[in-house]
Amino acid sequence: MRITFCCTDTASEPWLNGLRAALPGAEVSLWEPGAAAADYAVVWAPPQQFFDEQLHLRAMFNIGAGVDALLKMRLPPGTQVIRLDDAGMSVQMAEYVCHTVIRHFREFEGYETDMVKGKWSFRKPRSRMDYPVGVLGLGVLGERVARAVAQFDFPVNGWSRTPKAVPGVQCFAGAEQFDAFLQASRVLVCLLPLTPETRDIMNHAHLSRLRPGGYVINVARGAHLVDEDLLALLDDGHLEGATLDVFRVEPLPKDHPFWNHPKITLTPHTSARTLRSESIAQIAGKIAAMQRGALVGGRVDPLRGY
Amino acid sequence: MRITFCCTDTASEPWLNGLRAALPGAEVSLWEPGAAAADYAVVWAPPQQFFDEQLHLRAMFNIGAGVDALLKMRLPPGTQVIRLDDAGMSVQMAEYVCHTVIRHFREFEGYETDMVKGKWSFRKPRSRMDYPVGVLGLGVLGERVARAVAQFDFPVNGWSRTPKAVPGVQCFAGAEQFDAFLQASRVLVCLLPLTPETRDIMNHAHLSRLRPGGYVINVARGAHLVDEDLLALLDDGHLEGATLDVFRVEPLPKDHPFWNHPKITLTPHTSARTLRSESIAQIAGKIAAMQRGALVGGRVDPLRGY
């Protein structure tokens, strides 16, 4: 069995060594133009030439949760694309979102800033019943995030394309329940895959439906959010703030109005990193299962887009 | 049945109205010198005269989790002091501690500060296996905090005077296991009651036993921490930082070295506020139970100190 590794912006040696250790029977090598046809590929942002040459892959593993960029390429016909199910990402997303929700709800930034100024301040505690949190997308990441937020006794709503049931979460599904989901939420957390249906989903019309004092947390893809619509709703006061980890262009261009906006907190696409050892273990397990003829999770449906 | 209310620095009307609504058969009034003897009292930092006059109380409810200040007064002999069990405080403690642990572990402060400077930065992700969190005190608050932190897959240790079992938490108990608890922990969260045994418990000898890069979170009482020992261990680098919500003197005196210390984050005793409606419901429930002759939770043992 031959495995080829083709990941842009990734230190390849630790991955190659890790895959060799996890799959001792496999021949694991770094892809180069003209390389022999492999059975499996581990990829991140490979060049089109890679797809044009590797025509006999049984499966291609994407070392990230989002496959939107991959699906824009001309893929070899019939190749199964497989996403990482979790690989340590869901707990990081839960951390990021809980940290942001708590920080905003409890006004810790305000308290800390007052203390830096030498001011011992008091703010009236807010009611968590006034802070329903809506999670867009209830896949592996969204479900973990929704459960984590619910643990702090916030009312939690979840929305997904197809109906889901998550304990402690009020679940909404499909286009017909989307407005009801938005109207029931004050904080909106985006964890959707980026597809033609979800692009620009956080636009003026939809964000306007959030409860007054709304707050936007985007940890999915920059293209889910219409930047100027967010800015307009922050300016007119319908939204209280936003924490953004992802952007239409990354790194965020120097002249973008998000920089130093008083109501926006920025982080540099760090909400959930691919963790190497967890990912290698998961990919090795899936390859072993496929070799036994088993079906594995995370198979991407190119028509659905995730 | 007569209930007297004597709470310093507290708006009394909403409490009186709330208690009257919750206990329609009771005569609820604000204490004043010379008032008639009551059966129950709801107190926060009452003057000594209150105790000297109210000699027939069946129980005294303290509207806070800590009774250290109350037990320093000369109390009427035989009066049962009852602490609030939770009343919305444990979830606030869980929020405060998780926010702090995540913020430090994920370096969000550093990322946000870089972004404010226009810098799109990268930091190598830390391993959560290197961040064992130790919770001092496994009462209602400590147990909720330990469970909440464990949900983010950190190794969690807990220490209590008497043995406890908390799922997902490595529990240590008593003086003989205290060093082992400290040596197994990197982050130390104090949620102990303040008693003669726990005063100054976070001193140089004990804090030195934390793993290198230790971090201190104090949400209990200022007197648990020896201020100059914390400063010395931050200066010599054994500790990476601290987040402190409570202080020996509050508000923190203007000339205290904690102000603007680069490794210390301060908040003004806001980690868990007494929530009025939850507290009234709990006190009313306990009074009703005592009237029926039932035993209630939260009874303070004056010798033990909590």
Coordinates of C-alpha atoms in Angstrom, one line a residue:
Chain A
M1 CA 0.0 0.0 0.0
R2 CA 1.3 3.4 -1.0
I3 CA 0.5 6.7 0.8
T4 CA 1.4 10.1 -0.6
F5 CA 1.7 13.2 1.5
C6 CA 1.0 16.6 -0.1
C7 CA 0.4 19.4 2.4
T8 CA 1.2 23.1 1.7
D9 CA 2.6 25.1 4.6
T10 CA 3.1 22.0 6.8
A11 CA 6.4 20.6 8.1
S12 CA 6.3 17.2 6.4
E13 CA 8.9 15.1 8.3
P14 CA 7.0 14.7 11.5
W15 CA 3.9 13.7 9.5
L16 CA 5.8 11.2 7.4
N17 CA 7.5 9.6 10.4
G18 CA 4.2 9.5 12.3
L19 CA 2.3 7.9 9.4
R20 CA 5.1 5.3 9.0
A21 CA 5.1 4.5 12.7
A22 CA 1.3 4.1 12.7
L23 CA 1.1 2.1 9.5
P24 CA 4.2 -0.1 9.4
G25 CA 3.1 -2.0 6.3
A26 CA 2.7 1.1 4.2
E27 CA 5.1 2.9 1.9
V28 CA 4.8 6.6 2.9
S29 CA 6.4 9.3 0.8
L30 CA 6.3 13.0 0.1
W31 CA 4.5 13.8 -3.2
E32 CA 6.6 15.3 -6.0
P33 CA 5.6 15.8 -9.6
G34 CA 5.7 12.6 -11.5
A35 CA 5.5 10.4 -8.4
A36 CA 4.1 6.9 -8.7
A37 CA 0.3 6.4 -8.2
A38 CA -0.6 6.0 -4.6
D39 CA -3.5 4.3 -2.9
Y40 CA -4.2 7.0 -0.3
A41 CA -3.3 10.6 0.0
V42 CA -3.0 13.0 2.9
V43 CA -3.5 16.5 1.7
W44 CA -3.8 20.2 2.6
A45 CA -4.2 22.7 -0.3
P46 CA -2.4 20.6 -2.9
P47 CA -1.7 22.0 -6.4
Q48 CA -4.0 21.1 -9.3
Q49 CA -1.1 19.0 -10.8
F50 CA -1.4 16.6 -7.8
F51 CA -5.0 15.8 -8.7
D52 CA -4.2 15.6 -12.4
E53 CA -1.5 12.9 -11.7
Q54 CA -2.9 10.9 -8.8
L55 CA -5.7 9.1 -10.6
H56 CA -5.9 5.9 -8.6
L57 CA -6.5 7.1 -5.1
R58 CA -8.9 5.1 -3.0
A59 CA -9.2 8.0 -0.6
M60 CA -7.9 11.4 0.0
F61 CA -7.7 12.7 3.7
N62 CA -7.9 16.4 4.2
I63 CA -6.1 17.5 7.4
G64 CA -8.6 20.1 8.4
A65 CA -12.3 20.2 9.1
G66 CA -13.3 22.3 6.1
V67 CA -13.1 21.0 2.5
D68 CA -14.5 24.0 0.8
A69 CA -11.1 24.9 -0.9
L70 CA -10.5 21.3 -1.9
L71 CA -13.9 20.9 -3.6
K72 CA -13.1 23.9 -5.8
M73 CA -10.3 21.9 -7.5
R74 CA -10.8 19.4 -10.4
L75 CA -10.6 16.2 -8.4
P76 CA -9.9 12.8 -10.0
P77 CA -13.2 11.2 -10.7
G78 CA -14.4 8.7 -8.1
T79 CA -11.9 9.6 -5.4
Q80 CA -13.4 9.6 -1.9
V81 CA -12.5 12.8 0.0
I82 CA -12.5 12.2 3.8
R83 CA -12.5 14.9 6.4
L84 CA -11.0 14.7 9.9
D85 CA -13.9 13.9 12.2
D86 CA -12.5 15.7 15.2
A87 CA -8.8 15.0 15.9
G88 CA -8.7 17.3 18.9
M89 CA -10.5 20.2 17.1
S90 CA -13.9 20.0 18.8
V91 CA -12.5 20.6 22.3
Q92 CA -10.6 23.6 21.0
M93 CA -13.7 25.0 19.4
A94 CA -15.6 24.5 22.7
E95 CA -12.8 26.3 24.5
Y96 CA -12.8 29.2 22.0
V97 CA -16.6 29.7 22.0
C98 CA -17.1 29.2 25.8
H99 CA -14.2 31.7 26.5
T100 CA -15.9 34.2 24.2
V101 CA -19.4 33.8 25.4
I102 CA -18.4 33.9 29.1
R103 CA -16.1 36.9 28.5
H104 CA -18.9 38.9 26.9
F105 CA -21.7 37.8 29.2
R106 CA -19.7 38.4 32.4
E107 CA -18.1 41.6 31.1
F108 CA -14.7 40.4 32.1
E109 CA -13.0 42.6 29.6
G110 CA -14.6 45.7 31.2
Y111 CA -13.7 44.6 34.7
E112 CA -10.1 43.9 33.7
T113 CA -9.8 47.2 31.9
D114 CA -11.2 49.0 34.9
M115 CA -8.7 47.3 37.2
V116 CA -5.8 48.2 34.9
K117 CA -6.9 51.8 35.4
G118 CA -7.0 51.3 39.2
K119 CA -10.8 51.3 39.3
W120 CA -12.6 48.9 41.6
S121 CA -15.9 48.7 39.6
F122 CA -19.3 47.1 40.0
R123 CA -21.7 46.1 37.2
K124 CA -25.1 44.7 37.6
P125 CA -25.0 41.0 36.9
R126 CA -26.8 40.1 33.7
S127 CA -29.4 37.3 33.5
R128 CA -28.3 34.2 31.5
M129 CA -31.9 33.7 30.5
D130 CA -31.4 36.9 28.4
Y131 CA -28.4 35.3 26.6
P132 CA -29.7 32.5 24.5
V133 CA -26.8 31.2 22.4
G134 CA -27.5 29.9 18.8
V135 CA -25.1 27.5 17.2
L136 CA -25.2 27.3 13.4
G137 CA -24.2 23.8 12.4
L138 CA -24.5 20.7 14.5
G139 CA -21.8 18.5 13.1
V140 CA -19.0 17.0 15.3
L141 CA -17.7 20.5 16.1
G142 CA -21.1 22.3 16.5
E143 CA -22.6 19.6 18.7
R144 CA -19.6 19.7 21.1
V145 CA -19.7 23.5 21.3
A146 CA -23.5 23.5 21.9
R147 CA -23.1 21.0 24.7
A148 CA -20.2 22.9 26.3
V149 CA -22.1 26.2 26.3
A150 CA -25.2 24.5 27.8
Q151 CA -23.1 23.3 30.7
F152 CA -23.0 26.9 31.9
D153 CA -26.8 27.0 32.0
F154 CA -27.3 29.3 29.0
P155 CA -30.3 28.5 26.9
V156 CA -28.8 27.0 23.7
N157 CA -30.4 26.7 20.3
G158 CA -28.9 24.7 17.4
W159 CA -29.6 24.8 13.7
S160 CA -28.7 22.2 11.1
R161 CA -29.7 21.4 7.6
T162 CA -31.3 18.1 8.5
P163 CA -33.0 17.5 11.9
K164 CA -30.7 16.6 14.8
A165 CA -31.3 15.9 18.5
V166 CA -28.8 17.2 21.1
P167 CA -29.6 16.9 24.8
G168 CA -30.0 20.3 26.4
V169 CA -30.2 22.0 23.1
Q170 CA -33.3 23.4 21.4
C171 CA -32.8 22.1 17.9
F172 CA -34.1 23.7 14.7
A173 CA -33.7 22.3 11.2
G174 CA -34.0 23.4 7.6
A175 CA -34.8 26.6 5.8
E176 CA -38.3 26.8 7.3
Q177 CA -37.1 26.9 10.9
F178 CA -34.1 29.2 10.3
D179 CA -35.9 32.5 11.2
A180 CA -37.3 31.0 14.3
F181 CA -33.8 29.9 15.3
L182 CA -32.4 33.4 14.7
Q183 CA -35.2 35.1 16.6
A184 CA -34.7 32.8 19.6
S185 CA -30.9 33.6 19.8
R186 CA -28.9 36.6 21.0
V187 CA -25.4 35.1 20.4
L188 CA -24.8 33.5 17.1
V189 CA -21.9 31.1 16.6
C190 CA -21.1 29.9 13.1
L191 CA -19.7 26.4 12.8
L192 CA -21.2 25.6 9.3
P193 CA -19.3 24.1 6.5
L194 CA -18.8 26.6 3.6
T195 CA -21.0 25.6 0.7
P196 CA -22.9 27.6 -1.9
E197 CA -25.9 27.4 0.4
T198 CA -24.1 28.8 3.5
R199 CA -21.9 31.4 1.8
D200 CA -23.0 34.9 3.0
I201 CA -25.5 33.3 5.5
M202 CA -24.6 35.9 8.1
N203 CA -26.0 38.8 6.2
H204 CA -28.0 41.9 7.1
A205 CA -31.4 40.3 6.8
H206 CA -30.4 37.3 9.0
L207 CA -28.3 39.1 11.6
S208 CA -31.1 41.6 12.0
R209 CA -33.3 38.8 13.3
L210 CA -31.1 38.1 16.3
R211 CA -32.4 39.5 19.6
P212 CA -31.4 43.1 20.5
G213 CA -27.8 43.2 21.8
G214 CA -26.8 40.4 19.5
Y215 CA -23.2 39.0 19.4
V216 CA -21.6 37.2 16.5
I217 CA -18.8 34.6 16.8
N218 CA -17.4 33.3 13.5
V219 CA -15.1 30.3 13.8
A220 CA -16.1 28.7 10.5
R221 CA -15.1 30.5 7.3
G222 CA -14.8 34.2 6.5
A223 CA -17.1 33.9 3.5
H224 CA -20.0 32.9 5.9
L225 CA -20.1 36.6 7.0
V226 CA -20.9 39.7 4.9
D227 CA -18.4 42.0 6.4
E228 CA -20.1 45.3 5.6
D229 CA -23.5 44.0 7.0
L230 CA -21.8 43.1 10.3
L231 CA -20.3 46.6 10.5
A232 CA -23.6 48.3 9.7
L233 CA -25.4 46.4 12.5
L234 CA -22.6 47.1 15.0
D235 CA -22.8 50.8 14.1
D236 CA -26.6 51.1 14.4
G237 CA -26.4 49.3 17.8
H238 CA -28.5 46.2 16.9
L239 CA -25.4 44.1 17.6
E240 CA -23.3 44.6 20.7
G241 CA -20.1 43.0 19.3
A242 CA -18.4 40.2 17.5
T243 CA -15.4 37.9 17.9
L244 CA -14.0 36.8 14.6
D245 CA -11.3 34.1 14.0
V246 CA -11.7 33.7 10.2
F247 CA -11.8 36.2 7.4
R248 CA -12.5 36.3 3.6
V249 CA -8.8 37.0 3.0
E250 CA -6.2 35.7 5.5
P251 CA -4.1 37.2 6.9
L252 CA -6.7 40.0 7.3
P253 CA -5.6 42.8 4.8
K254 CA -4.0 45.8 6.5
D255 CA -6.7 48.3 5.4
H256 CA -9.7 46.2 6.5
P257 CA -12.2 48.0 8.8
F258 CA -12.2 45.1 11.2
W259 CA -8.8 46.1 12.5
N260 CA -9.1 48.1 15.7
H261 CA -12.9 48.3 15.5
P262 CA -14.0 49.0 19.1
K263 CA -16.7 46.3 19.1
I264 CA -14.8 43.5 17.4
T265 CA -12.3 41.1 18.9
L266 CA -9.9 39.5 16.5
T267 CA -7.8 36.3 16.6
P268 CA -5.6 35.0 13.7
H269 CA -7.5 31.8 12.6
T270 CA -6.5 30.0 15.8
S271 CA -9.8 28.7 17.1
A272 CA -9.0 25.0 16.4
R273 CA -5.7 23.8 15.0
T274 CA -5.1 20.5 13.4
L275 CA -3.2 18.5 16.0
R276 CA -0.7 16.2 14.3
S277 CA -0.6 13.1 16.6
E278 CA -4.4 13.0 16.9
S279 CA -4.8 13.4 13.1
I280 CA -2.3 10.7 12.3
A281 CA -3.9 8.3 14.6
Q282 CA -7.3 9.0 13.1
I283 CA -6.1 8.7 9.5
A284 CA -4.2 5.5 10.2
G285 CA -7.3 4.0 11.8
K286 CA -9.4 4.9 8.8
I287 CA -6.9 3.5 6.3
A288 CA -6.7 0.3 8.3
A289 CA -10.5 0.1 8.3
M290 CA -10.8 0.8 4.6
Q291 CA -8.2 -2.0 3.9
R292 CA -10.5 -4.3 5.8
G293 CA -13.4 -3.2 3.6
A294 CA -15.2 -1.2 6.3
L295 CA -17.0 2.1 5.8
V296 CA -15.4 5.0 7.6
G297 CA -16.9 8.3 8.9
G298 CA -16.1 11.8 7.5
R299 CA -16.8 10.8 3.8
V300 CA -17.5 14.0 1.9
D301 CA -20.4 14.2 -0.4
P302 CA -19.2 16.6 -3.2
L303 CA -22.7 17.6 -4.1
R304 CA -23.6 18.5 -0.5
G305 CA -20.2 20.2 -0.1
Y306 CA -19.2 18.6 3.2
Chain B
M1 CA -43.2 33.1 62.4
R2 CA -41.0 36.2 62.4
I3 CA -38.1 36.8 60.0
T4 CA -35.6 39.6 60.5
F5 CA -33.4 41.0 57.7
C6 CA -30.0 42.6 58.5
C7 CA -27.7 42.9 55.5
T8 CA -25.1 45.6 55.2
D9 CA -24.5 47.1 51.7
T10 CA -27.6 45.4 50.3
A11 CA -30.8 47.0 48.9
S12 CA -33.3 45.7 51.4
E13 CA -36.7 46.3 49.8
P14 CA -36.4 43.7 47.0
W15 CA -35.3 41.1 49.5
L16 CA -38.1 41.9 52.0
N17 CA -40.7 41.8 49.2
G18 CA -39.2 38.6 47.8
L19 CA -39.2 36.8 51.2
R20 CA -42.8 38.0 51.9
A21 CA -43.9 36.6 48.5
A22 CA -42.1 33.3 49.1
L23 CA -43.3 32.8 52.7
P24 CA -46.8 34.3 52.8
G25 CA -47.4 33.2 56.4
A26 CA -44.3 35.0 57.8
E27 CA -43.9 38.4 59.2
V28 CA -40.8 39.8 57.5
S29 CA -39.1 43.0 58.6
L30 CA -35.9 45.0 58.4
W31 CA -34.0 44.7 61.6
E32 CA -33.5 47.8 63.7
P33 CA -32.0 48.1 67.2
G34 CA -34.5 47.0 69.8
A35 CA -36.6 45.0 67.3
A36 CA -38.7 42.1 68.7
A37 CA -37.0 38.7 68.8
A38 CA -37.3 36.8 65.5
D39 CA -37.3 33.1 64.7
Y40 CA -35.1 33.3 61.6
A41 CA -32.6 35.9 60.3
V42 CA -31.2 36.7 56.9
V43 CA -27.9 38.4 57.4
W44 CA -24.8 39.8 55.7
A45 CA -22.1 41.4 57.9
P46 CA -24.5 42.5 60.7
P47 CA -23.3 44.6 63.6
Q48 CA -22.5 42.9 66.9
Q49 CA -25.5 44.5 68.5
F50 CA -27.7 42.4 66.2
F51 CA -26.3 39.2 67.7
D52 CA -26.5 40.6 71.2
E53 CA -30.2 41.3 70.9
Q54 CA -31.5 38.4 68.7
L55 CA -31.2 35.6 71.2
H56 CA -34.0 33.3 70.1
L57 CA -33.2 32.6 66.5
R58 CA -33.7 29.1 65.2
A59 CA -31.4 29.7 62.3
M60 CA -29.5 32.5 60.7
F61 CA -29.0 32.5 56.9
N62 CA -25.8 34.0 55.5
I63 CA -26.4 35.4 52.0
G64 CA -23.0 34.4 50.7
A65 CA -20.9 31.2 50.5
G66 CA -18.2 32.2 53.0
V67 CA -19.0 32.5 56.7
D68 CA -15.5 33.4 57.9
A69 CA -16.4 37.0 58.8
L70 CA -19.6 35.9 60.6
L71 CA -17.9 33.3 62.7
K72 CA -15.5 36.0 64.1
M73 CA -18.5 37.7 65.8
R74 CA -19.9 36.7 69.3
L75 CA -23.0 34.7 68.1
P76 CA -26.0 33.9 70.3
P77 CA -25.3 30.5 71.8
G78 CA -27.0 27.6 70.0
T79 CA -28.0 29.5 66.9
Q80 CA -27.6 27.5 63.7
V81 CA -25.8 29.3 61.0
I82 CA -26.8 28.2 57.5
R83 CA -24.8 29.0 54.3
L84 CA -26.3 29.2 50.9
D85 CA -25.6 25.9 49.2
D86 CA -25.3 27.4 45.7
A87 CA -28.0 29.8 44.7
G88 CA -26.5 30.4 41.3
M89 CA -23.0 30.8 42.5
S90 CA -21.4 27.6 41.4
V91 CA -22.1 28.2 37.7
Q92 CA -20.6 31.7 38.0
M93 CA -17.5 30.1 39.6
A94 CA -17.3 27.5 36.8
E95 CA -17.5 30.4 34.3
Y96 CA -14.8 32.4 36.0
V97 CA -12.4 29.6 36.4
C98 CA -12.9 28.1 32.9
H99 CA -12.6 31.5 31.3
T100 CA -9.3 32.0 33.1
V101 CA -7.8 28.6 32.5
I102 CA -8.8 28.7 28.8
R103 CA -7.5 32.2 28.4
H104 CA -4.1 31.3 29.8
F105 CA -3.8 27.9 28.2
R106 CA -4.8 29.1 24.7
E107 CA -2.9 32.4 25.0
F108 CA -5.9 34.4 23.9
E109 CA -4.7 37.5 25.6
G110 CA -1.5 37.4 23.6
Y111 CA -3.3 36.7 20.3
E112 CA -5.8 39.6 20.9
T113 CA -3.0 42.0 21.9
D114 CA -1.1 41.1 18.7
M115 CA -4.1 41.7 16.6
V116 CA -4.7 45.1 18.2
K117 CA -1.1 45.9 17.1
G118 CA -2.0 44.7 13.6
K119 CA 0.1 41.6 13.9
W120 CA -1.2 38.2 12.6
S121 CA 0.7 35.9 14.8
F122 CA 1.2 32.2 15.3
R123 CA 2.1 30.4 18.6
K124 CA 2.8 26.7 18.9
P125 CA -0.3 25.0 20.4
R126 CA 0.4 23.8 24.0
S127 CA -0.5 20.4 25.1
R128 CA -3.4 20.1 27.6
M129 CA -1.6 17.1 29.2
D130 CA 0.9 19.7 30.4
Y131 CA -1.9 21.7 32.1
P132 CA -3.2 19.7 35.0
V133 CA -5.6 21.9 37.0
G134 CA -5.8 21.4 40.8
V135 CA -8.9 22.5 42.6
L136 CA -8.5 23.2 46.3
G137 CA -11.8 22.5 48.0
L138 CA -14.5 20.2 46.7
G139 CA -17.6 21.6 48.2
V140 CA -20.6 22.6 46.1
L141 CA -18.5 25.3 44.3
G142 CA -15.3 23.3 44.0
E143 CA -16.9 20.2 42.6
R144 CA -18.8 22.2 40.0
V145 CA -15.6 24.0 38.9
A146 CA -13.6 20.7 38.8
R147 CA -16.3 19.1 36.6
A148 CA -16.5 22.1 34.3
V149 CA -12.7 22.2 33.7
A150 CA -12.6 18.5 33.1
Q151 CA -15.1 18.9 30.3
F152 CA -12.4 20.6 28.3
D153 CA -10.2 17.5 28.6
F154 CA -7.7 19.0 31.0
P155 CA -6.3 16.6 33.7
V156 CA -8.1 17.7 36.9
N157 CA -7.0 17.1 40.5
G158 CA -9.0 17.9 43.5
W159 CA -8.1 18.3 47.1
S160 CA -10.4 18.3 50.1
R161 CA -10.1 17.9 53.9
T162 CA -12.1 14.7 53.9
P163 CA -12.1 12.2 51.0
K164 CA -14.5 12.9 48.1
A165 CA -15.1 11.2 44.8
V166 CA -15.8 13.3 41.7
P167 CA -16.1 11.6 38.3
G168 CA -13.3 12.7 36.0
V169 CA -11.3 14.2 38.8
Q170 CA -8.2 12.7 40.6
C171 CA -9.2 13.2 44.2
F172 CA -6.7 13.8 47.0
A173 CA -7.6 14.2 50.7
G174 CA -6.1 15.4 54.0
A175 CA -2.8 16.8 55.0
E176 CA -0.9 13.6 54.0
Q177 CA -1.9 13.9 50.3
F178 CA -1.6 17.7 50.0
D179 CA 2.0 17.7 48.6
A180 CA 1.1 15.0 46.1
F181 CA -1.8 17.1 45.0
L182 CA 0.3 20.2 44.5
Q183 CA 3.1 18.3 42.7
A184 CA 0.5 16.9 40.3
S185 CA -0.9 20.3 39.4
R186 CA 0.2 23.3 37.3
V187 CA -2.8 25.5 37.7
L188 CA -4.0 26.0 41.3
V189 CA -7.6 27.1 41.9
C190 CA -8.6 28.1 45.5
L191 CA -12.2 27.4 46.5
L192 CA -11.6 26.6 50.1
P193 CA -13.6 28.1 53.0
L194 CA -11.4 30.5 55.1
T195 CA -10.6 28.8 58.4
P196 CA -7.6 28.9 60.8
E197 CA -6.3 25.8 58.9
T198 CA -6.7 27.3 55.4
R199 CA -5.5 30.8 56.1
D200 CA -2.2 31.4 54.3
I201 CA -2.4 28.0 52.6
M202 CA -1.1 29.5 49.3
N203 CA 2.4 30.3 50.7
H204 CA 5.9 30.0 49.3
A205 CA 6.5 26.4 50.4
H206 CA 3.2 25.2 48.9
L207 CA 3.2 27.3 45.7
S208 CA 6.8 26.1 45.1
R209 CA 5.5 22.5 44.8
L210 CA 3.4 23.3 41.7
R211 CA 4.7 22.2 38.4
P212 CA 7.0 24.7 36.6
G213 CA 5.0 27.4 34.8
G214 CA 2.4 27.3 37.6
Y215 CA -0.6 29.6 37.6
V216 CA -2.7 30.7 40.6
I217 CA -6.4 31.5 40.5
N218 CA -7.9 32.8 43.8
V219 CA -11.7 33.0 44.0
A220 CA -12.1 32.2 47.7
R221 CA -10.7 34.7 50.2
G222 CA -7.7 37.0 50.1
A223 CA -6.3 35.6 53.3
H224 CA -5.7 32.2 51.6
L225 CA -2.9 33.8 49.7
V226 CA 0.4 35.2 51.1
D227 CA 0.7 38.1 48.7
E228 CA 4.5 38.6 49.0
D229 CA 5.1 34.8 48.4
L230 CA 3.1 35.0 45.2
L231 CA 5.1 38.0 44.0
A232 CA 8.4 36.3 44.8
L233 CA 7.5 33.2 42.8
L234 CA 6.2 35.3 39.9
D235 CA 9.4 37.3 39.9
D236 CA 11.7 34.2 40.0
G237 CA 9.7 32.6 37.2
H238 CA 8.4 29.5 38.9
L239 CA 4.9 30.8 38.4
E240 CA 3.8 32.1 35.1
G241 CA 0.9 34.2 36.3
A242 CA -2.1 34.7 38.5
T243 CA -5.7 35.8 38.2
L244 CA -7.1 37.1 41.5
D245 CA -10.6 38.1 42.4
V246 CA -10.3 38.4 46.2
F247 CA -7.8 40.3 48.4
R248 CA -6.8 40.7 52.1
V249 CA -8.3 44.2 52.0
E250 CA -11.1 45.1 49.6
P251 CA -11.2 47.3 47.6
L252 CA -7.5 46.5 47.0
P253 CA -5.5 49.4 48.5
K254 CA -4.1 51.9 46.0
D255 CA -0.5 51.2 46.8
H256 CA -0.7 47.4 46.6
P257 CA 2.0 45.8 44.3
F258 CA -0.7 43.7 42.6
W259 CA -2.0 46.7 40.8
N260 CA -0.5 46.8 37.2
H261 CA 1.7 43.8 37.9
P262 CA 2.5 42.4 34.4
K263 CA 1.8 38.8 35.3
I264 CA -1.4 39.3 37.4
T265 CA -4.9 39.8 36.1
L266 CA -7.3 41.4 38.6
T267 CA -11.1 41.5 39.0
P268 CA -13.0 43.3 41.8
H269 CA -14.5 40.4 43.8
T270 CA -17.0 39.5 41.0
S271 CA -16.3 35.8 40.4
A272 CA -19.7 34.8 41.9
R273 CA -22.3 37.2 43.1
T274 CA -25.2 36.3 45.3
L275 CA -28.3 36.2 43.0
R276 CA -31.3 37.5 44.9
S277 CA -34.1 35.5 43.4
E278 CA -32.2 32.2 43.7
S279 CA -31.2 33.0 47.2
I280 CA -34.7 33.9 48.3
A281 CA -36.1 30.7 46.9
Q282 CA -33.4 28.6 48.7
I283 CA -33.9 30.4 52.0
A284 CA -37.7 30.1 51.8
G285 CA -37.4 26.4 51.0
K286 CA -35.1 25.8 54.0
I287 CA -37.3 27.7 56.4
A288 CA -40.3 25.8 55.3
A289 CA -38.4 22.5 55.7
M290 CA -37.2 23.5 59.2
Q291 CA -40.8 24.4 60.2
R292 CA -41.7 20.8 59.2
G293 CA -38.9 19.6 61.4
A294 CA -36.6 18.5 58.6
L295 CA -32.8 18.8 58.5
V296 CA -31.5 21.2 55.9
G297 CA -28.2 21.4 54.0
G298 CA -25.6 24.1 54.5
R299 CA -25.5 23.9 58.3
V300 CA -22.2 25.5 59.5
D301 CA -20.1 23.7 62.1
P302 CA -18.5 26.6 64.0
L303 CA -15.6 24.4 65.2
R304 CA -14.8 23.3 61.6
G305 CA -15.4 26.8 60.4
Y306 CA -17.7 26.1 57.4

